[in-house]
Each structure stands twice: as structure tokens, then as C-alpha cells.
Amino acid sequence: PNSPREYWSNANAPVALAGYGATAWISATGASRFSDIRGKARQIFNRTILCGDKHPPEVGPRLLGGFSFHPWQEDELWRAFPPAWFVLPTYQLTRYEGRTWLTINQYIEGKTAHSSIAETIQQKCNTLIGSGGDGANGANIKGVLPVEVSCGTSQSEWQQHVRMALEQIKESTLEKVVLARYSQFRAS
């Protein structure tokens, strides 16, 4: 996707991230997908230059994405995604400990003049500001769209899965488990 949108937050963490666009993306398949992504991420961040005022490391550029549990895709819902996929958003908004930062991630060729770099970043800022707050692509949103929400697992099914997992852990037939739920949101 050319203009992915990402959001990550955790109620127990002091940081939340929202991203738009893709300055870079990496993907991998197979059993080596974890180490492959780690290596590709290192390649990106080893060439990263941070500019701007002093800021906490939690608000710097981040790859957002995820891994499948298996090297193959079992569920139809997830077949649209590779088994490992991460994006470095063009625009990254980070909330950390009550403050908010905007990071603009830009790929720069080695021979690019400094004045050209500043001009490119300024154009990206102007594009973002010029959208009037309606989105990084300048879309004009007139109102709130109705949203249909569907959950893959009901609350009672979820509670049953948790009870079963806890019982198996008590019986020592299971050491670790990852239970996940998903919700789909569709705008009309």
C-alpha cells in the first residue's frame, strides 16, 4: 500500500503512535521472518539521521507492523498481509507522557544538497498543514461517517478461551499462550 495508516497504543504504556504514508516498508516470509525483519530494520536505522530539538528516544522514528503466529496465513482475514510487514510512516505523530511530537521521515539520496532536503521537508509540512486538519492527503471530510463494528469473538467466547487457557496452565499442559481478539470497523 502506498498510503498506509497505522495506530498503536497500549493502556499500560506512556506512548501512542499514529502514522500515515510509507517512507519505507519491509516484509518477510517463512520461519526466518523474525531475523530477516530485524536485519532489514537495522539497515534502515543504521542510515538514519535525526534532526530537530532534543527529544526523548521514545518519540523517534518507529517501524509499525507485525508478525503472524505462523509462517503461513491460515485465516482468510489475514491473507492480505505478509507473514511479517512493517512500515516507516512518512508522518508519525507520537504522544509520550502527555506531550505530542510530529516526526517526518524522509528518504534522502546520498548526493542530495542540504537546501533540497530542507525544501522537501518544508513541502511535506506545507502539505500536512494545507490539508486543514482533514487528513494528510487533503481530503475534505464534511461529517462523521457511520461505522459498522463487528467482532471476531463474542465476549462470552473470549471468556471461555481465557478460562480454558488458565486451566491448562494450572495443569502444566500449557506454559505460555497468546490470546487475541480482533474487531473490524467499516465506514459506510
CSV table of C-alpha atoms in Angstrom, one decimal, residues 8 15 31-32 35 38 41 66 74 78 81 86 97 110 131-132 139 150 154 156 159 164 169-170 182:
chain,number,residue,atom,x,y,z
A,8,TRP,CA,-0.6,1.7,18.1
A,15,VAL,CA,3.3,6.2,24.4
A,31,ALA,CA,10.5,-19.3,9.5
A,32,SER,CA,13.3,-16.8,9.3
A,35,SER,CA,15.6,-12.4,12.0
A,38,ARG,CA,15.5,-7.5,12.4
A,41,ALA,CA,15.3,-2.8,10.3
A,66,GLY,CA,3.6,-7.1,13.0
A,74,GLU,CA,-4.3,-19.7,8.0
A,78,TRP,CA,-5.0,-12.1,7.3
A,81,PHE,CA,-0.9,-9.2,4.8
A,86,PHE,CA,6.4,-3.2,8.8
A,97,GLU,CA,3.9,11.3,28.7
A,110,GLY,CA,23.4,10.4,-0.7
A,131,SER,CA,-4.9,19.8,4.4
A,132,GLY,CA,-6.8,21.8,7.0
A,139,ALA,CA,-9.3,15.0,1.9
A,150,SER,CA,-18.0,-6.5,14.0
A,154,SER,CA,-18.0,-12.7,21.4
A,156,SER,CA,-18.6,-15.0,26.3
A,159,GLN,CA,-14.0,-15.5,28.5
A,164,MET,CA,-9.6,-22.9,29.2
A,169,ILE,CA,-1.6,-23.6,32.6
A,170,LYS,CA,-2.6,-24.8,36.1
A,182,TYR,CA,-10.0,-8.6,16.6
